[in-house]
Short mmCIF file of C-alpha atoms and ligand atoms in Angstrom, two decimals:
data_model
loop_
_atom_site.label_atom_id
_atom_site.label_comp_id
_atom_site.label_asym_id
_atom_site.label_seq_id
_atom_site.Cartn_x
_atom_site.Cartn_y
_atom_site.Cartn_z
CA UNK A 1 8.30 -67.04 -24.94
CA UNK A 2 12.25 -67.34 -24.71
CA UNK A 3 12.65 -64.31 -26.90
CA UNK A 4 16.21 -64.65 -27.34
CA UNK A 5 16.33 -68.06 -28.01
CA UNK A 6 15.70 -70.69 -30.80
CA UNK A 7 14.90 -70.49 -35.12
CA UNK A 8 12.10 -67.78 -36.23
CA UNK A 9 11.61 -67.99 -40.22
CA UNK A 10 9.44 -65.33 -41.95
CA UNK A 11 8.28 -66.63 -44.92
CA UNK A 12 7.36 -64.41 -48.14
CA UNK A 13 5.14 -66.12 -50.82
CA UNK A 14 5.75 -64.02 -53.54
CA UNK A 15 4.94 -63.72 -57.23
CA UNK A 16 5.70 -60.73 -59.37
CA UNK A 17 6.03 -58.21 -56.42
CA UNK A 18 8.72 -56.60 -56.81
CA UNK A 19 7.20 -52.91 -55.98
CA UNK A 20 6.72 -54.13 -52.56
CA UNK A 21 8.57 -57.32 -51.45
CA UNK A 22 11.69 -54.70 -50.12
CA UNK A 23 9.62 -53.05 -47.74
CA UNK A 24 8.00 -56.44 -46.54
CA UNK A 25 11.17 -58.35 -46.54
CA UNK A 26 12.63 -55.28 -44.70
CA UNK A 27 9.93 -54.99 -42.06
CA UNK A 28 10.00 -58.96 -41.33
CA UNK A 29 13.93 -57.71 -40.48
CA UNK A 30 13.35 -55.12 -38.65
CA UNK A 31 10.97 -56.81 -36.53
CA UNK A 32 12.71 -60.02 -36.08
CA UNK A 33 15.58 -57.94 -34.37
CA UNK A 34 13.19 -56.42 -32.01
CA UNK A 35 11.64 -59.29 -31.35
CA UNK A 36 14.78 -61.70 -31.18
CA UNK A 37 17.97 -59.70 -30.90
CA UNK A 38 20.18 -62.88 -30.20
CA UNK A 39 17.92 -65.30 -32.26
CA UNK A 40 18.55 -67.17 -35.24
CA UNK A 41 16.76 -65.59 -38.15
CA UNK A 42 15.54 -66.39 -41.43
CA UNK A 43 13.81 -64.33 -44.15
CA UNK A 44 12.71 -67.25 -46.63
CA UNK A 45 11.38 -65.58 -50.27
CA UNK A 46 9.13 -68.13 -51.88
CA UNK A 47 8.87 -67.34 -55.47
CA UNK A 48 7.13 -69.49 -58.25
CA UNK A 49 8.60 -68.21 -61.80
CA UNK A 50 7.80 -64.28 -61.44
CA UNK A 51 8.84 -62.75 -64.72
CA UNK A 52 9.39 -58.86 -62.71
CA UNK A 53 12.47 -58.24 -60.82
CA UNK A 54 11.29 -59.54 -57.39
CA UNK A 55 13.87 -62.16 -57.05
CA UNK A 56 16.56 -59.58 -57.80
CA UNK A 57 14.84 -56.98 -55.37
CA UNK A 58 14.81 -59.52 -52.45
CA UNK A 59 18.71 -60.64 -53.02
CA UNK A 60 19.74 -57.02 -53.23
CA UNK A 61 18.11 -55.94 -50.00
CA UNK A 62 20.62 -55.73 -47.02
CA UNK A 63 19.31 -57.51 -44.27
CA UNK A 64 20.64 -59.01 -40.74
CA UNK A 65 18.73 -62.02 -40.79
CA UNK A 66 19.64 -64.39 -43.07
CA UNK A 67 18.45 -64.86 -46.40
CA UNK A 68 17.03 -68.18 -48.26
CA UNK A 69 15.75 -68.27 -51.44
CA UNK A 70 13.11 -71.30 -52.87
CA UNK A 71 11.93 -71.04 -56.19
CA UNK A 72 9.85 -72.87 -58.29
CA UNK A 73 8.58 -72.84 -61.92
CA UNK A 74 5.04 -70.66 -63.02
CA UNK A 75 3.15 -73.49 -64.50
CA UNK A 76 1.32 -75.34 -62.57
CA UNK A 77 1.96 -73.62 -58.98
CA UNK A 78 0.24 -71.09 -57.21
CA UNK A 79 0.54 -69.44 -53.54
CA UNK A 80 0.39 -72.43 -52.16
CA UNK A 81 3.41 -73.93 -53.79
CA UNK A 82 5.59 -71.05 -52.22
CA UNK A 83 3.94 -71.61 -48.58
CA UNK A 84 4.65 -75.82 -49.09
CA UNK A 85 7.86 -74.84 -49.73
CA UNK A 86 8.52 -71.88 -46.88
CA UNK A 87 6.72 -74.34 -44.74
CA UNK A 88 9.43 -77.11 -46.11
CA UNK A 89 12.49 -74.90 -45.45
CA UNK A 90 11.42 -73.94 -42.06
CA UNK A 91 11.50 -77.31 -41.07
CA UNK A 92 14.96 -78.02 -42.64
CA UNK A 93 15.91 -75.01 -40.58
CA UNK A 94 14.84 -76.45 -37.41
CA UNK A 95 12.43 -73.65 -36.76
CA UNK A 96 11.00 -72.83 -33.39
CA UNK A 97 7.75 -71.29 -35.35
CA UNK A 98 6.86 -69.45 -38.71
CA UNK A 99 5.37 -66.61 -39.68
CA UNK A 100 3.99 -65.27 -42.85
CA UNK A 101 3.51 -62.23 -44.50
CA UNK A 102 2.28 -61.21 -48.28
CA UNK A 103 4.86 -59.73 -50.13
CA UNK A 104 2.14 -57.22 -51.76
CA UNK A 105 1.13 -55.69 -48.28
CA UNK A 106 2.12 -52.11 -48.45
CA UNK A 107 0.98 -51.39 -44.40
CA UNK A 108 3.63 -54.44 -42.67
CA UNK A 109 5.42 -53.07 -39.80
CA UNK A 110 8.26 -54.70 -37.62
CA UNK A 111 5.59 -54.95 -34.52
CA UNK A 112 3.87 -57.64 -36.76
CA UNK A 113 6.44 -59.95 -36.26
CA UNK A 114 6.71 -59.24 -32.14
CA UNK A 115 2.71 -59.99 -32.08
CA UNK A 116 2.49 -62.82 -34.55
CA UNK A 117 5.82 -64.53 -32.94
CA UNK A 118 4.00 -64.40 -29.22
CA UNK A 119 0.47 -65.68 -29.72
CA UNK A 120 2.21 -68.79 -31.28
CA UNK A 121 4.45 -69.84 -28.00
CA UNK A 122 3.55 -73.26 -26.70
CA UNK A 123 4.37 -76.63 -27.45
CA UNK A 124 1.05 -77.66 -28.35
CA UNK A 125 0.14 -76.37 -32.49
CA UNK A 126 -0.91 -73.28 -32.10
CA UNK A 127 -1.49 -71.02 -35.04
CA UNK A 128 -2.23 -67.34 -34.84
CA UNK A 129 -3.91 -65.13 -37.95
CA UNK A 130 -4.39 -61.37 -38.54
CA UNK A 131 -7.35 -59.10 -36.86
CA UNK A 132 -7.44 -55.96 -39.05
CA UNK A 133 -9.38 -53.49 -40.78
CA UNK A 134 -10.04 -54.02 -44.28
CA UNK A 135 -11.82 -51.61 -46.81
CA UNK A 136 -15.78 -52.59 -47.27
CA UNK A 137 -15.32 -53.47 -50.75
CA UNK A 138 -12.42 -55.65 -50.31
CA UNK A 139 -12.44 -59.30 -47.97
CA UNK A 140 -15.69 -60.39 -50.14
CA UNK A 141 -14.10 -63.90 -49.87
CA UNK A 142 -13.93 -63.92 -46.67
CA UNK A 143 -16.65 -61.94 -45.56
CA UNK A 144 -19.60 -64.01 -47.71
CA UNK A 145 -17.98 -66.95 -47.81
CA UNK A 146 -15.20 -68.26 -45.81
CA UNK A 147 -16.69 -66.49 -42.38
CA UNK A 148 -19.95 -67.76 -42.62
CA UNK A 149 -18.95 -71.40 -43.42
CA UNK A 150 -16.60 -71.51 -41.12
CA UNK A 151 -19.13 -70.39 -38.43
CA UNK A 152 -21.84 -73.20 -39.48
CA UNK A 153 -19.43 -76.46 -39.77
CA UNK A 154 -16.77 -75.72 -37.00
CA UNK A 155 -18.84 -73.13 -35.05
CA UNK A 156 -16.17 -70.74 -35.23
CA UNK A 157 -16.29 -67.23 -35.54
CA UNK A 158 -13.05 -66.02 -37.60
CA UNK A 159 -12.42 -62.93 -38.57
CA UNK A 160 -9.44 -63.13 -41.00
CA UNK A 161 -9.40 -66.76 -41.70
CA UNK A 162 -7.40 -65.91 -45.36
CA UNK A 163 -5.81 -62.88 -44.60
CA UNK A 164 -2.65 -64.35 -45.86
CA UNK A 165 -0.66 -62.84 -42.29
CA UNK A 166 -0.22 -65.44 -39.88
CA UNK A 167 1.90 -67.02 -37.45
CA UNK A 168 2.51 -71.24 -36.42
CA UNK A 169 4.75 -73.03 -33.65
CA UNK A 170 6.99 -75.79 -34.29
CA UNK A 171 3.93 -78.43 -33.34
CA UNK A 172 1.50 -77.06 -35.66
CA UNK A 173 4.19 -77.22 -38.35
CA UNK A 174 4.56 -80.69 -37.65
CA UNK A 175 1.13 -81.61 -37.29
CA UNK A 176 0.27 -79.78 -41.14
CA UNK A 177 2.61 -82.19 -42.49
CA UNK A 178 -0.17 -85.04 -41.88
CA UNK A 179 -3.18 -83.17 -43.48
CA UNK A 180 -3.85 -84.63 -46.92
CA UNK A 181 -3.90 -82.23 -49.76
CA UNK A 182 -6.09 -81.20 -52.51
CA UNK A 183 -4.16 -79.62 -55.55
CA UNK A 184 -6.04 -76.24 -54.73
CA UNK A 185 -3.96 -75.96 -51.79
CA UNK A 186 -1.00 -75.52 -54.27
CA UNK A 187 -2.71 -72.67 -54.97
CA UNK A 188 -5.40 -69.98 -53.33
CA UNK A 189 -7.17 -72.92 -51.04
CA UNK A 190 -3.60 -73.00 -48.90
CA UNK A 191 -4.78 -70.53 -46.49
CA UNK A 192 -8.44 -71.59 -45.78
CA UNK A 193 -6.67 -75.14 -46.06
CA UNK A 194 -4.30 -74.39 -42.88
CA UNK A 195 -7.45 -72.53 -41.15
CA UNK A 196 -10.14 -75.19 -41.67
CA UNK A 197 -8.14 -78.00 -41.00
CA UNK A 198 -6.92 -76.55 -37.52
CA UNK A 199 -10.38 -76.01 -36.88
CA UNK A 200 -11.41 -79.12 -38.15
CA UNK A 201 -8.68 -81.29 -35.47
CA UNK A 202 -9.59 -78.51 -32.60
CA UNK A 203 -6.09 -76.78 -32.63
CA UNK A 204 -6.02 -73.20 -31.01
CA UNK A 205 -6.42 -70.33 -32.93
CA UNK A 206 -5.17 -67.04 -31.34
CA UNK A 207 -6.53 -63.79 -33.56
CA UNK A 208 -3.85 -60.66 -33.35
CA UNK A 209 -4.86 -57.53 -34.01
CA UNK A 210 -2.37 -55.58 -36.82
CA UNK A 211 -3.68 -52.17 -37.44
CA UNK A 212 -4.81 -52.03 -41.25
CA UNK A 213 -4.12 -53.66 -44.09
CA UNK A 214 -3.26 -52.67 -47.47
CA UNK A 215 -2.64 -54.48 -50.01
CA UNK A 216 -3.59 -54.86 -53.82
CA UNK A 217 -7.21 -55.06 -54.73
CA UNK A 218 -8.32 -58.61 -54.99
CA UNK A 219 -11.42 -58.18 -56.59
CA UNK A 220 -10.42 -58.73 -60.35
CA UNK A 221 -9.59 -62.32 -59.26
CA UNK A 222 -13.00 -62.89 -58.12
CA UNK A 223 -14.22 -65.62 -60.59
CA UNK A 224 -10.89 -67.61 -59.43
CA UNK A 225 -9.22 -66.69 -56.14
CA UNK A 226 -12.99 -67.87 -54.42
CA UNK A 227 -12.93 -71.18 -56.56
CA UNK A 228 -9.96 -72.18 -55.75
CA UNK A 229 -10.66 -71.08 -51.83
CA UNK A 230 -14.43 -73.14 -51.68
CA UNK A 231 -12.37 -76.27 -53.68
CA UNK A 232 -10.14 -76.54 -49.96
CA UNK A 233 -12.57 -75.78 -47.96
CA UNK A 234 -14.65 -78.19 -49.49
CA UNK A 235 -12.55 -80.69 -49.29
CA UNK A 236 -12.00 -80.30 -45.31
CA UNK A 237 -15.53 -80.20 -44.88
CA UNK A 238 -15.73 -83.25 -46.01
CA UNK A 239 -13.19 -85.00 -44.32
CA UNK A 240 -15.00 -83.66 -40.80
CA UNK A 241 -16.67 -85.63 -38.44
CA UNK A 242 -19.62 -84.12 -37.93
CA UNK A 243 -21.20 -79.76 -38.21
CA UNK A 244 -19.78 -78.67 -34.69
CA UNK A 245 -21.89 -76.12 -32.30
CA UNK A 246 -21.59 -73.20 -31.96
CA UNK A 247 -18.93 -71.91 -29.85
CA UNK A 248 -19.12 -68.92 -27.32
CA UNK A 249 -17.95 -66.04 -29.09
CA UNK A 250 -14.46 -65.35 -27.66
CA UNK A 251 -13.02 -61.65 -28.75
CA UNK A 252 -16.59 -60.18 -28.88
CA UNK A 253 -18.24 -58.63 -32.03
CA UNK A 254 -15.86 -58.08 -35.29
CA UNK A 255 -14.55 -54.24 -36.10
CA UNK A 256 -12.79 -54.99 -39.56
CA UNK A 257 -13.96 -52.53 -41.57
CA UNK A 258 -12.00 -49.68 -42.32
CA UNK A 259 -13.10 -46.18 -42.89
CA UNK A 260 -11.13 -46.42 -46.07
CA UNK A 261 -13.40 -47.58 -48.86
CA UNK A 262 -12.38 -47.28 -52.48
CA UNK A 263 -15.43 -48.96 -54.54
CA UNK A 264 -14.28 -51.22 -57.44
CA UNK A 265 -13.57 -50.30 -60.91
CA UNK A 266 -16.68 -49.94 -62.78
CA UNK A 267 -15.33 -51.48 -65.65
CA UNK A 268 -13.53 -54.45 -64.04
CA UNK A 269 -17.02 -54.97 -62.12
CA UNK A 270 -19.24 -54.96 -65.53
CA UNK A 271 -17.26 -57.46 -67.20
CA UNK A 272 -17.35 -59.84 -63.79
CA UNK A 273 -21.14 -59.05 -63.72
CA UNK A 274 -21.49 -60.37 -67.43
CA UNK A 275 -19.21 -63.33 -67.01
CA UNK A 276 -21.62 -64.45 -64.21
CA UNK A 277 -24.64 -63.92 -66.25
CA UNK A 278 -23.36 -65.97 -68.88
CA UNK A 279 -23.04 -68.52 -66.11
CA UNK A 280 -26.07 -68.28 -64.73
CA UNK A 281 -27.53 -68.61 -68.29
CA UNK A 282 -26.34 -71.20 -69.39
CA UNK A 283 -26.39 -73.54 -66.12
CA UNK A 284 -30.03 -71.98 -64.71
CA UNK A 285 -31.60 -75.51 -64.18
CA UNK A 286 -28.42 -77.25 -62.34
CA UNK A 287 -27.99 -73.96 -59.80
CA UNK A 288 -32.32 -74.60 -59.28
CA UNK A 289 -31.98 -77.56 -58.85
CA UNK A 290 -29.07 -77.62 -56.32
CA UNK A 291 -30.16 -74.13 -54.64
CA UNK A 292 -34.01 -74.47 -54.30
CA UNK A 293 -33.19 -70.79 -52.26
CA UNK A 294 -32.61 -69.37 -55.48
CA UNK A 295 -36.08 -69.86 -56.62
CA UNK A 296 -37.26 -66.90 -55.56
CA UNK A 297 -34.16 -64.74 -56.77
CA UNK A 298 -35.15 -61.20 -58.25
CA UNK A 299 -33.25 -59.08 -61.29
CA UNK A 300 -31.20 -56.30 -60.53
CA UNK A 301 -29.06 -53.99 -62.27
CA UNK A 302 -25.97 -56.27 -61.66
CA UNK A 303 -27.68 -59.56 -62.08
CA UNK A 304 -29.66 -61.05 -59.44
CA UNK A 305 -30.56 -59.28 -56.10
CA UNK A 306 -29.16 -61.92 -53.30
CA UNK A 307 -29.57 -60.08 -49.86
CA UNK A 308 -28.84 -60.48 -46.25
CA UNK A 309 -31.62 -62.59 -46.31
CA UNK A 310 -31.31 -65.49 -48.19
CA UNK A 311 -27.83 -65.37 -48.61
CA UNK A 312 -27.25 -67.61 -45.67
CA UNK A 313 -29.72 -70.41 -47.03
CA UNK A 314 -28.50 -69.99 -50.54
CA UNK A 315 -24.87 -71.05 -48.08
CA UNK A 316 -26.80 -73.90 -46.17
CA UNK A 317 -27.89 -75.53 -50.04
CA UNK A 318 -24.35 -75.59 -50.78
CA UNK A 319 -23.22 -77.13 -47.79
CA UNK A 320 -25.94 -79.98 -48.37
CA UNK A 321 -25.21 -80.55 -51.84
CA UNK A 322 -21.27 -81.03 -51.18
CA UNK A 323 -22.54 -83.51 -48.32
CA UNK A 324 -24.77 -85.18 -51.12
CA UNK A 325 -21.91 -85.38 -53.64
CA UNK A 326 -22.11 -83.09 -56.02
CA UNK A 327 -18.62 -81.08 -55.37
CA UNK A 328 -17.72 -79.58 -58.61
CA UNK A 329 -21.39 -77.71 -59.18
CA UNK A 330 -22.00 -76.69 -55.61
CA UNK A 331 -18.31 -75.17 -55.83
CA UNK A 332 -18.84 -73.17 -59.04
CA UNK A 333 -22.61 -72.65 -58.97
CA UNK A 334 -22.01 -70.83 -55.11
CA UNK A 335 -19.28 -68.39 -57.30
CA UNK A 336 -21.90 -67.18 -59.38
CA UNK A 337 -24.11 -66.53 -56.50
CA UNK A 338 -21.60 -65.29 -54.62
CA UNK A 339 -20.74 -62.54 -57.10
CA UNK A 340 -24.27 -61.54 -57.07
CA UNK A 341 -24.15 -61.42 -53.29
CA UNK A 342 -21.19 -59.25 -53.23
CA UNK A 343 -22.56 -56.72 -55.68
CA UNK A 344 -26.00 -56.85 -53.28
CA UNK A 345 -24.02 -56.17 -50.27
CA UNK A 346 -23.04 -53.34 -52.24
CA UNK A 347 -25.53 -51.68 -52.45
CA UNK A 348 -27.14 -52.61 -48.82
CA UNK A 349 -24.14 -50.73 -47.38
CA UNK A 350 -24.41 -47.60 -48.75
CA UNK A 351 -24.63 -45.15 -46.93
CA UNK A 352 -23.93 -47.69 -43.52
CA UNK A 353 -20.82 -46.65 -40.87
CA UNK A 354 -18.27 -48.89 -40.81
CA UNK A 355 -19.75 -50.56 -37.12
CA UNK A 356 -23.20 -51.26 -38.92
CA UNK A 357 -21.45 -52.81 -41.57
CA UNK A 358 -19.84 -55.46 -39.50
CA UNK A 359 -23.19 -55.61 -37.63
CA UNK A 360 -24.54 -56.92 -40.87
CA UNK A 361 -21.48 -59.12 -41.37
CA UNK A 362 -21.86 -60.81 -37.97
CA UNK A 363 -25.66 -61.37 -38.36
CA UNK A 364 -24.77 -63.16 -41.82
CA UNK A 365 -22.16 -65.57 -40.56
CA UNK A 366 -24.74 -66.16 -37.37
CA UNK A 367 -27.49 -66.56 -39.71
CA UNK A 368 -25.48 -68.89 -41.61
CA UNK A 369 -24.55 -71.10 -38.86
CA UNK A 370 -28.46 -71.00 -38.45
CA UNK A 371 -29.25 -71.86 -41.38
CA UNK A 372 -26.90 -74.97 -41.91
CA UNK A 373 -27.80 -76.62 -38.52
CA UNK A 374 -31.39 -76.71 -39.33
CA UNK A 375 -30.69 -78.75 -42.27
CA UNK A 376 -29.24 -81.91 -40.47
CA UNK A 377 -26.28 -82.31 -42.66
CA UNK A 378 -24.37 -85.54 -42.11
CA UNK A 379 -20.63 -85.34 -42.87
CA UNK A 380 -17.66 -88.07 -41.41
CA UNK A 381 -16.13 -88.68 -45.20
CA UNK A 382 -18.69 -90.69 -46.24
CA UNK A 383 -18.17 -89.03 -49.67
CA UNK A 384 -14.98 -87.11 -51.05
CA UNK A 385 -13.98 -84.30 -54.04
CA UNK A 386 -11.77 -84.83 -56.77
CA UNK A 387 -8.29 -84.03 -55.51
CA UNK A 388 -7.19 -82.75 -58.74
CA UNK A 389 -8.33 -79.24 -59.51
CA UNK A 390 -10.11 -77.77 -62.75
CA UNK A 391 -11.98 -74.82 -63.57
CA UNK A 392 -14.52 -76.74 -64.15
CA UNK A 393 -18.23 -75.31 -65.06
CA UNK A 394 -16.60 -71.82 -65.12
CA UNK A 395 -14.46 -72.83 -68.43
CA UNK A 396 -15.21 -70.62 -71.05
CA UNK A 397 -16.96 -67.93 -68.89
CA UNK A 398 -13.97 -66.29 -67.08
CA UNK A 399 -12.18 -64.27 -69.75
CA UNK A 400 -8.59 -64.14 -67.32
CA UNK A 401 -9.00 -68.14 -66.74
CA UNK A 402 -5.51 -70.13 -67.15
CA UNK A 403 -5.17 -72.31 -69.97
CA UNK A 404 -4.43 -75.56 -68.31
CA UNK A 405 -6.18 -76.77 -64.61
CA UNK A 406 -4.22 -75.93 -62.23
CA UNK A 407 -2.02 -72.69 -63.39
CA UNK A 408 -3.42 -69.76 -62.09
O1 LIG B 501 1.02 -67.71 -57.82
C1 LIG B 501 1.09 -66.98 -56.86
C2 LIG B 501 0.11 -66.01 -56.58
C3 LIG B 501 0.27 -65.20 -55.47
N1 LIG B 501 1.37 -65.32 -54.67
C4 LIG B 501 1.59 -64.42 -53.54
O2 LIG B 501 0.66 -64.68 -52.52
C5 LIG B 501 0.39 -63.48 -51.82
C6 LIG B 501 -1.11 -63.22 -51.82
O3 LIG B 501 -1.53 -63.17 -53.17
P1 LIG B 501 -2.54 -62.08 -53.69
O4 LIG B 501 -2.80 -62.33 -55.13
O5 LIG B 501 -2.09 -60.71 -53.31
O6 LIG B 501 -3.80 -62.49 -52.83
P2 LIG B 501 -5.02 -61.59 -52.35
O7 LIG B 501 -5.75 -61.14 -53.51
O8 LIG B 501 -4.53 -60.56 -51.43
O9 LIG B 501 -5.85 -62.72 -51.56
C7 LIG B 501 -6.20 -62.90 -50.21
O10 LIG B 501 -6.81 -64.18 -50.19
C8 LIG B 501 -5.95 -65.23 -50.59
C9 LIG B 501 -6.75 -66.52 -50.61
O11 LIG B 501 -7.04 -66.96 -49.35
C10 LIG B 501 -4.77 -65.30 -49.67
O12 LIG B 501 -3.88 -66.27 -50.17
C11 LIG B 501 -4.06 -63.95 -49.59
O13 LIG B 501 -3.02 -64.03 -48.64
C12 LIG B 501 -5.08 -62.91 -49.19
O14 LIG B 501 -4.47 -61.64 -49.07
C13 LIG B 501 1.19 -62.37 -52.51
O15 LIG B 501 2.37 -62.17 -51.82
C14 LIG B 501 1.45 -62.96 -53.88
O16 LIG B 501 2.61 -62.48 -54.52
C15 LIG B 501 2.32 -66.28 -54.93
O17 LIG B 501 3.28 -66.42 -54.17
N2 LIG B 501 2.16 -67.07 -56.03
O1 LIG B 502 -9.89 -61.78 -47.69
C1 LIG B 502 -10.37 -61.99 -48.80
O2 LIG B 502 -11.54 -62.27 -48.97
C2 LIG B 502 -9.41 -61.97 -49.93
O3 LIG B 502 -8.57 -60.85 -49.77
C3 LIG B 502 -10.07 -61.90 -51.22
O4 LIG B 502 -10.72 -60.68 -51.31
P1 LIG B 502 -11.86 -60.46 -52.39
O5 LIG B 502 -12.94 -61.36 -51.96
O6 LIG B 502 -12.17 -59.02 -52.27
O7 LIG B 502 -11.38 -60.90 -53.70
#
């Protein structure tokens, strides 16, 4: 890498954060200067209609890079609005790569920026995401979901696909601009959007390790965030040629769990646990008929027990009923299993060190890739999802659901 050379732009997607976005905008400084004394630096703040002080916080932060401001309205825009539009500026700014960072992660450092900056050198799109260690209660969506799919259709094992850290070169930048996109891209889909799709055109993925991270607890968006995450995916999937093999596993076996665990909020976790019963109610023939796995589903105290098991061919039904069509139900009928899943897993770890756990982890997303291959699913766009996003079944059942579609 010519370290002293050329455009670096951090970008900071950001909506009411202004508790943290100082200390991230001022580590993405700190490190930029490390990493490119003489360079020409950018902090780009991303904000879509935050009603806090975080605009104000980021313009009264000293730093030596300089500072660029995009904003956009509340309605109607989500994450991935504010990475469209960091992605936008750093091309206006003739950057020489991007990197970004959550303005909610409370554990950034400068030596982020170093790492990210150099796995991303190359003229061919490269695009480098996060290796660290997460508490066991927290990554759900990617552990039981993104991982695992990921795995069977592009036989990929990623660790972080979503983390929301990650770096891309001036190619890859270019090359994003071509991907079509699904409105749930404008919102929590952006990430697995950028991941899926590199994966999906063969681009290199380089995974960095960062320490830790910690952020705010994601799990009281967990009737949306994952939604809004399988809608992208989904959509990619479909526009692949064909369920890839597996590749060798590069980096060895995953170590991303932390020995940090803070379990979930009891009462945040019984209300998410009814929601998803009222689901399941109310839509029990549909998620039969699509998931014949689920047949032989078992109560438990949170709902239904869904274990390491069948979790993986519970996965593999989804994957064939988006290849058969039926896009909105297989995307919300998987949440509500998914929930259940991610209370099961729970309880299956108690008691497990943090190496068994990602034992467990690794079996699931192998199991899953399994699972999926042995169903001979036939992809190559022979059908597509709606582009437009809605909450679709889960209207009605998700207390902190938006009003309108696509406002999150
Ligand atoms: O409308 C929004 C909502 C969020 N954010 C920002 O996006 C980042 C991540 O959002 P957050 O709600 O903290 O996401 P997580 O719950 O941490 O979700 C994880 O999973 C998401 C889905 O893949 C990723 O986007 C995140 O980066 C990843 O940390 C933060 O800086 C937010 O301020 C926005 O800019 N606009
Ligand atoms: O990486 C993830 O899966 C996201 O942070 C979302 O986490 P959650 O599944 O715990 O909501």
């Amino acid at each position: 890498m010519t370290r002293n050379s050329g455009v670096t732009v951090v970008g900071i997607p950001a909506r009411d954060e202004e508790r943290t976005v100082r200390g991230v905008a001022e580590a993405a400084d700190a490190g930029l200067r490390l990493a490119f004394p003489h360079g020409d630096n950018a902090v780009v703040l991303a904000d879509n209609g935050s009603t806090d002080g975080t605009v104000a916080r980021f313009a009264g932060t000293p730093l030596r890079a300089r500072k660029v401001v995009a904003r956009s309205g509340r309605e109607g825009t989500g994450k991935g609005t504010n990475v469209l539009a960091v992605f936008d500026r750093a091309r206006e700014l003739g950057a020489d790569r991007l990197l970004l960072l959550d303005a909610d992660v409370r554990s950034a450092e400068p030596g982020w920026v170093g790492a990210l900056a150099e796995a991303v050198d190359g003229d061919e799109p490269v695009m480098a995401l996060p290796c660290y260690r997460r508490d066991r209660y927290e990554a759900n969506t990617t552990n039981h979901l993104v991982s695992p799919l990921l795995a069977a259709v592009y036989g990929a094992h990623v660790q972080q696909p979503i983390g929301g850290e990650f770096a891309f070169n001036r190619a890859f930048l270019e090359r994003a601009a071509t991907w079509e996109r699904p409105d749930s891209a404008q919102l929590y889909g952006i990430d697995v959007w950028l991941t899926a799709n590199a994966l999906r055109e063969g681009l290199r993925l380089v995974e960095v390790p960062l320490g830790r991270k910690l952020h705010n607890s994601p799990f009281p968006k967990i009737l949306r965030l994952p939604q809004q995450v399988l809608d992208s995916l989904f959509h990619v999937v479909l526009a692949t040629d064909r369920v890839r093999d597996a590749a060798p596993r590069g980096s060895g076996l995953r170590q991303a769990v932390d020995v940090a665990a803070v379990p979930q909020d009891p009462a945040v976790v019984a209300r998410v646990a009814d929601a998803v019963g009222r689901y399941l109610a109310a839509h029990r023939g549909d998620v039969l008929a699509l998931f014949p796995a689920a047949r032989g589903l078992v109560a438990a105290p949170w709902g239904l027990r869904v274990d390491a098991g069948v979790w993986p061919e519970l996965l593999a039904d989804a994957v064939v009923a988006l290849s058969e069509g039926w896009f909105t139900s297989a995307r919300d009928h998987l949440v509500a299993l998914y929930v259940n899943r991610v209370m099961t897993f729970w309880d299956e770890i108690e008691g497990l060190d943090g190496a068994a756990v990602d034992a467990v982890l690794d079996r699931q997303a192998v199991e899953t890739a399994r699972a999926v291959a042995g169903r001979g699913v036939e992809l190559g766009g022979r059908v597509t999802g709606p582009g437009a996003f809605h909450v679709g079944h889960w209207s009605g059942f998700n207390a902190d659901e938006p009003a309108r579609g696509l406002a999150v």
